[in-house]
Coordinates of C-alpha atoms in Angstrom, one line a residue:
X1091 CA 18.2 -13.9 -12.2
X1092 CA 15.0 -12.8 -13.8
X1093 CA 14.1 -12.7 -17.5
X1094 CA 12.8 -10.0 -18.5
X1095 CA 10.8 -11.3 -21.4
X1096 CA 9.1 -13.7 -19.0
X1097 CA 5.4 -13.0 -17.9
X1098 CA 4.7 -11.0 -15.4
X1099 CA 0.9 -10.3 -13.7
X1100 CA 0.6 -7.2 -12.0
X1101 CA -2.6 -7.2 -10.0
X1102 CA -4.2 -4.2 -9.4
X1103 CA -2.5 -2.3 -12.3
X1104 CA -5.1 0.5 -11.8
X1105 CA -4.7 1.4 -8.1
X1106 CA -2.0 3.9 -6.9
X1107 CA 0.6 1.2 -6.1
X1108 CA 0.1 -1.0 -9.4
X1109 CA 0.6 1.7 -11.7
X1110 CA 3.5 2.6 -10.1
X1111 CA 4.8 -1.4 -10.2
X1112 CA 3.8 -1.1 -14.5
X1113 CA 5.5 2.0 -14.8
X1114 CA 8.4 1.2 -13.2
X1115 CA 9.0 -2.1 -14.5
X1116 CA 8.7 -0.8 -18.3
X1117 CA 11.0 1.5 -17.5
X1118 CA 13.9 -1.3 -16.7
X1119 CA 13.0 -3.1 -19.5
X1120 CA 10.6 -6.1 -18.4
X1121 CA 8.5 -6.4 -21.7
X1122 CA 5.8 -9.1 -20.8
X1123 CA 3.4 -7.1 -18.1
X1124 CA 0.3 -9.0 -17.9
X1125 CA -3.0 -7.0 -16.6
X1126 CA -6.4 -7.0 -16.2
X1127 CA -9.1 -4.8 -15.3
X1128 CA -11.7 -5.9 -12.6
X1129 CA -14.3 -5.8 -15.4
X1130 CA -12.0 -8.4 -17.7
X1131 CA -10.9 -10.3 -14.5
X1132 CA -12.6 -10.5 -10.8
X1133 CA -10.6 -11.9 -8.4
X1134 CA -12.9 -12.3 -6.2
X1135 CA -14.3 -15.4 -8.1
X1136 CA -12.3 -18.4 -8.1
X1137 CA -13.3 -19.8 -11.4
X1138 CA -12.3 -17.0 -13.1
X1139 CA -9.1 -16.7 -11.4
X1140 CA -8.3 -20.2 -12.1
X1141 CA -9.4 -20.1 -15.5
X1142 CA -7.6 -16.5 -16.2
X1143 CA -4.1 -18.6 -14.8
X1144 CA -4.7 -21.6 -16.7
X1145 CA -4.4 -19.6 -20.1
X1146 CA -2.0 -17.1 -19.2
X1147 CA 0.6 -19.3 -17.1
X1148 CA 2.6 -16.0 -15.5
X1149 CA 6.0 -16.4 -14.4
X1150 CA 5.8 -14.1 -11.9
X1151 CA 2.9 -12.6 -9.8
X1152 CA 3.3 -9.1 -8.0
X1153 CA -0.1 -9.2 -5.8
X1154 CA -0.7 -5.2 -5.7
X1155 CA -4.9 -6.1 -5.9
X1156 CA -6.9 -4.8 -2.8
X1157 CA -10.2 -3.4 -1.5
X1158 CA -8.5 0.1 -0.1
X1159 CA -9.6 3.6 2.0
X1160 CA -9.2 6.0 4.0
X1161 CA -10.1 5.7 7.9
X1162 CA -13.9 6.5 7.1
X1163 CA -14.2 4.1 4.7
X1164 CA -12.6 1.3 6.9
X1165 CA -15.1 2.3 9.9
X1166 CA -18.6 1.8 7.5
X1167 CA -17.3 -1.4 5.4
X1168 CA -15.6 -3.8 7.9
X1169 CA -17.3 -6.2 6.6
X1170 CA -16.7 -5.6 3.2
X1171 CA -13.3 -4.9 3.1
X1172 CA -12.7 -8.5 5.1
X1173 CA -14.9 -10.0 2.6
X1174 CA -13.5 -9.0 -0.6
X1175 CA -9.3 -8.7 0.4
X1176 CA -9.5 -12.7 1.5
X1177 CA -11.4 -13.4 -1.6
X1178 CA -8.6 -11.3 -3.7
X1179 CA -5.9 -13.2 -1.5
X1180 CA -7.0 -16.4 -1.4
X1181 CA -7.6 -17.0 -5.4
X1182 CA -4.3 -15.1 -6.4
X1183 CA -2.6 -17.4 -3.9
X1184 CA -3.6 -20.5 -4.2
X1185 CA -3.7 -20.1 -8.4
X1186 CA -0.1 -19.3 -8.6
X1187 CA 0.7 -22.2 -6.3
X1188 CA -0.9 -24.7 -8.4
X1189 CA -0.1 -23.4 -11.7
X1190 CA 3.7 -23.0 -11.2
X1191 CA 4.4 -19.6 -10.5
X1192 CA 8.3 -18.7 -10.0
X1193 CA 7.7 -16.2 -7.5
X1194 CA 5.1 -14.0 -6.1
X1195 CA 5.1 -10.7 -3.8
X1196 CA 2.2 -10.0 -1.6
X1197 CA 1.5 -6.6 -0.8
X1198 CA 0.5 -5.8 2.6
X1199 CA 0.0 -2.7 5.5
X1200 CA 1.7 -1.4 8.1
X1201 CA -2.0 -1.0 9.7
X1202 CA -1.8 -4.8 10.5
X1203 CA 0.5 -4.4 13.1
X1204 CA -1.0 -4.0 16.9
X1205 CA -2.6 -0.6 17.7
X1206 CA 0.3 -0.5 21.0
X1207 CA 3.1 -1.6 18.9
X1208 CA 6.5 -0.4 20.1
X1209 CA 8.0 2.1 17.7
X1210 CA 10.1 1.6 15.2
X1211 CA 8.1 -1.5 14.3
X1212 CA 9.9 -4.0 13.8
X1213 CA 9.0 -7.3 11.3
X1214 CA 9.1 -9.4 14.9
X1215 CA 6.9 -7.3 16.5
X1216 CA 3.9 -8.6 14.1
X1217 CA 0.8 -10.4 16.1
X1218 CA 2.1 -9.4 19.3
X1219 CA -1.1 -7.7 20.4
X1220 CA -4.6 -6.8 19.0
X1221 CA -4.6 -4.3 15.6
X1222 CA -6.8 -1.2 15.5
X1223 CA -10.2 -1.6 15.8
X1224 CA -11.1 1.2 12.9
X1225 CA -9.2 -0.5 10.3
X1226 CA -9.4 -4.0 11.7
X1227 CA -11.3 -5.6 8.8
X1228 CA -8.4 -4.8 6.7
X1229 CA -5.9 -5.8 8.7
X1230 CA -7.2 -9.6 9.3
X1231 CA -7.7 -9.7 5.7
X1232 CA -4.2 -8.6 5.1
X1233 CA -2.2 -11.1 8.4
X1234 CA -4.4 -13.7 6.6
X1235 CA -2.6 -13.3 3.6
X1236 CA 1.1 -13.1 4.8
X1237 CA 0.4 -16.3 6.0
X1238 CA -0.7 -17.6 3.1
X1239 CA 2.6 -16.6 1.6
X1240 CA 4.1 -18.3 4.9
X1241 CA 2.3 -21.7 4.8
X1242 CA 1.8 -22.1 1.1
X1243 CA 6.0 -22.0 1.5
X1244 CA 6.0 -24.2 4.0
X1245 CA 3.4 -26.7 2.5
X1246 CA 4.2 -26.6 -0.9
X1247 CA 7.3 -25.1 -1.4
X1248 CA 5.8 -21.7 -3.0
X1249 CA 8.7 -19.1 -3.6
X1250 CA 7.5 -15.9 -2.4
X1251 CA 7.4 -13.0 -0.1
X1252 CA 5.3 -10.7 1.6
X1253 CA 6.1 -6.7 1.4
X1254 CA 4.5 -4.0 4.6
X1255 CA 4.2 -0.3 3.4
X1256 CA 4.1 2.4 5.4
X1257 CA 1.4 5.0 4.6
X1258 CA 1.8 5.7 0.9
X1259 CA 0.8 8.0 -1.4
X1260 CA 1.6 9.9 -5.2
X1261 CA 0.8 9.6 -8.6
X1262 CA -2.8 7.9 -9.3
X1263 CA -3.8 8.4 -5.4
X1264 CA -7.8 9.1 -5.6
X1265 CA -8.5 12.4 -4.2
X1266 CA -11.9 11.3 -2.9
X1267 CA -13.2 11.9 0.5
X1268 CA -14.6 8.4 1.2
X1269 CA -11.4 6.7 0.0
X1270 CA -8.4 8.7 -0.3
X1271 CA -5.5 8.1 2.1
X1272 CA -4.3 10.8 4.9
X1273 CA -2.4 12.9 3.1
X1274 CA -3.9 13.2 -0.6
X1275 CA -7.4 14.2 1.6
X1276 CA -5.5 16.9 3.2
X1277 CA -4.2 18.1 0.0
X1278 CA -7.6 18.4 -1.0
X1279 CA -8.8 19.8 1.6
X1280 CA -6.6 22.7 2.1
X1281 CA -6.6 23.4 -1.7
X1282 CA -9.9 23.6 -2.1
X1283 CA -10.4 25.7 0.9
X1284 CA -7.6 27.6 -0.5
X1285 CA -9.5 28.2 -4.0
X1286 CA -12.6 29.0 -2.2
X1287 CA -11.0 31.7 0.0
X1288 CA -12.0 30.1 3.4
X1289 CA -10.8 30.8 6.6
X1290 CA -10.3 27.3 8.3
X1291 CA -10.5 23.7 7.5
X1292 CA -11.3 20.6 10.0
X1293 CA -9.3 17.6 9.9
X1294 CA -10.2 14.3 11.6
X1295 CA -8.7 13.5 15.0
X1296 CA -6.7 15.4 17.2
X1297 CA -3.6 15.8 14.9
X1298 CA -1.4 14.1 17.5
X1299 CA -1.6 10.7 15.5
X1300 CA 2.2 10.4 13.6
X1301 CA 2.3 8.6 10.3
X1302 CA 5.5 7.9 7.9
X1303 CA 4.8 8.6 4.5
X1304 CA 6.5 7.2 1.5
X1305 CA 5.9 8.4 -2.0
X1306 CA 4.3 5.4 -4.1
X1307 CA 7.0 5.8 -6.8
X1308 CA 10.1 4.6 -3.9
X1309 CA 7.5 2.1 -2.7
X1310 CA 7.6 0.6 -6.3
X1311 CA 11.2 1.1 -7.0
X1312 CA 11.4 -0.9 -3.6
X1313 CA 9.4 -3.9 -4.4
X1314 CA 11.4 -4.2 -7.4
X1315 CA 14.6 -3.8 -5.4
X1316 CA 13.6 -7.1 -3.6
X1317 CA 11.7 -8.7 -6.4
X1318 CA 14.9 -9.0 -8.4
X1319 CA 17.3 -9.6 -5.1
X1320 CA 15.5 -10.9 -2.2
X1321 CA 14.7 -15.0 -1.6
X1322 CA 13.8 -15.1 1.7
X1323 CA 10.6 -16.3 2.3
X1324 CA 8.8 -14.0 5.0
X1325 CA 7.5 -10.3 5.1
X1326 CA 10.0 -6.8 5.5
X1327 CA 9.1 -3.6 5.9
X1328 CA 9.5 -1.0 3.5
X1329 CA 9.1 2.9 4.1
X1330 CA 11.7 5.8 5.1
X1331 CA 12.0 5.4 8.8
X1332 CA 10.6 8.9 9.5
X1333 CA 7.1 10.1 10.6
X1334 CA 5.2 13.2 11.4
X1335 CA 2.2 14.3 13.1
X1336 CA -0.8 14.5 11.4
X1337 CA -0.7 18.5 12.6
X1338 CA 2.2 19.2 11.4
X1339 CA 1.6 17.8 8.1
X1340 CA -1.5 19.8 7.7
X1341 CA 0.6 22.8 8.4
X1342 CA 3.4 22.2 6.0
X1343 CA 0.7 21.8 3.1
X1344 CA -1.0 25.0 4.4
X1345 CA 2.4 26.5 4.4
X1346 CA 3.0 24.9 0.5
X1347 CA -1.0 25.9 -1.1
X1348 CA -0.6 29.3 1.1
X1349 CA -3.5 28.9 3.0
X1350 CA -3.6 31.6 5.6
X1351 CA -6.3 30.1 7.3
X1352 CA -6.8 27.7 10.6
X1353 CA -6.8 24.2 11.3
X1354 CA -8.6 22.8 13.3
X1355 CA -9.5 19.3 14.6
X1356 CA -12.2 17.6 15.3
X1357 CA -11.6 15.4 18.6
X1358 CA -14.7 13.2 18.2
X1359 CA -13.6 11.7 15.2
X1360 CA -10.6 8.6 15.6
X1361 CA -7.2 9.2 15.3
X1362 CA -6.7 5.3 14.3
X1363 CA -3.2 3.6 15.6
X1364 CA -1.8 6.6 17.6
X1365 CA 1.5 6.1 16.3
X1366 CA 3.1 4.2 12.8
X1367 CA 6.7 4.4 12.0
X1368 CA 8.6 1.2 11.1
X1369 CA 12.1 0.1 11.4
X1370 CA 13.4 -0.3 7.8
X1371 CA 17.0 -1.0 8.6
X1372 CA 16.5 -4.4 7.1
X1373 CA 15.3 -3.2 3.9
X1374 CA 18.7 -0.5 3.9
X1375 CA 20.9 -3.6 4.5
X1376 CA 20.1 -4.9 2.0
X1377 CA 21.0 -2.0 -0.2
X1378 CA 17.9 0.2 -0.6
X1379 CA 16.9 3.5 0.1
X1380 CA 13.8 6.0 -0.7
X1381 CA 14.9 9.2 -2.9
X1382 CA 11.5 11.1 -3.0
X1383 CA 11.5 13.8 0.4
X1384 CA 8.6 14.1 2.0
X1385 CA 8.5 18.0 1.1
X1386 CA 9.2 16.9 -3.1
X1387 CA 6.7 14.5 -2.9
X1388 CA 3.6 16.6 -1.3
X1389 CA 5.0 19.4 -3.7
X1390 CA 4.5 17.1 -6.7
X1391 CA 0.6 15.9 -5.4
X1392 CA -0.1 19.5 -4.9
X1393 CA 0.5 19.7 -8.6
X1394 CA -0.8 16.5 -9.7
X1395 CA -4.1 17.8 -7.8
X1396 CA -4.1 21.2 -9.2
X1397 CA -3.8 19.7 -12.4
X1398 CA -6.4 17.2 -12.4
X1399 CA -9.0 20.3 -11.0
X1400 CA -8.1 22.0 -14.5
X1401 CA -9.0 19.1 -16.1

């Protein structure tokens, strides 16, 4: 059982997923939330990390910190986003091994399993074949890090476990081109083409890719789920089971903004992994399921969107 008084560091508090993981939490009554902004704390740097654990002693670490983006970004920064996640990993790991940390939750991706993975993917299906190359910076970074979790059990007996998303997106997703995930871009796109009265917009790929989308509040609500009730120490999948073509999404936000317009795709850009849908039925044996549809939850970014252009 978990107190809820005891300390808690969420990492990554800022980004779409951590937010959600504060907000959340606060709202079932854990009282002792421990952040930091990347300006207070950088965990890229050891020292720091080290130094910021040694003080702070959390009970609990939920590991929600990561260099993230959309497809474009992945392609230009391979290098960067393998640099800075296993920096991120590595010091958040190894810190709450050494300075007695209860439990902690690593938060991976769904992109790091192989590009031809059968579908559903299941949690055994994971380094059975190569991941894609567009995002494959990320991915290493992120396998590199479930096995932390793994060995650092293993080793030294570090209670923990490892959490894979499926695409997610929601509430404090950016909204900008060179970083937003799949769906909040086409939001954006097809509102603003929308608002501006024009008569098509061009999306990446051929629209035949399928992704499963959760909404970032279930995500949370999830990781919570198991954080409170799950001791195994290994990785599950978490999402809704369902996907959809990248096409057909486009059209059902066309169909929501009222964009009378056409779609079309450009089929020189990458489609990334042609196919991700995972096999949750783990995570609904245990006893959970997502609540937000896929139709409430592009409703509510269309407003969250709208909103933020009036600001």
């Amino acid at each position: 059982m978990i107190n809820k008084n005891e300390k808690i560091f969420i990492a990554g508090h800022r980004g779409m997923l951590g937010s959600a993981l504060c907000r959340n939490l606060s709202a079932l009554g854990y009282s002792n939330l421990i952040t930091r902004t990347s300006s207070e704390l950088d965990l890229t740097r050891q020292d720091a990390v080290f130094q910021f654990f040694n003080v702070e002693k959390p009970a609990y670490v939920l590991l929600a910190a990561a260099k993230v983006g959309g497809i474009a970004a992945n392609i230009s920064m391979p290098a960067q986003f393998l640099y800075e996640n296993l920096n991120i990993q590595n010091n958040v790991i190894h810190a709450s091994n050494f300075s007695g940390v209860k439990k902690i939750v690593f938060l991976g991706s769904s992109c790091i399993y192989p590009r031809d993975c059968s579908q559903p993917m299941k949690e055994e299906y994971m380094l059975t074949g190569k991941p894609e190359p567009t995002n494959e910076g990320y991915a290493i970074a992120k396998i590199a890090g479930l096995k932390m979790i793994e060995y650092y059990h293993r080793q030294y007996g570090l209670k923990g476990f490892s959490v894979i998303p499926c695409n997610l997106y929601g509430t404090n997703d950016s909204f900008d081109p060179a970083h937003s995930h799949v769906l909040s871009a086409l939001v954006k796109k097809i509102c603003d083409a929308k608002k501006k009265g024009d008569n098509q917009v061009v999306v990446w790929g051929t629209g035949n890719a399928k992704r499963e989308f959760m909404h970032v509040d279930d995500c949370a609500n999830a990781i919570i789920f198991l954080f409170e009730n799950y001791e195994k120490n290994d990785f599950i999948n978490v999402g809704t089971g369902e996907d959809i073509s990248i096409n057909t999404l486009a059209e059902l936000i066309a169909s929501k903004v009222g964009f009378k317009g056409d779609i079309l795709f450009d089929i020189n850009k990458p489609d990334g992994m042609p196919r991700k849908c995972m096999d949750v039925s783990r995570l609904h044996r245990l006893g959970f399921r997502h609540s937000i549809s896929l139709e409430q939850g592009i409703d509510k970014t269309i407003n969250e969107y709208n909103n933020l252009e009036i600001k």
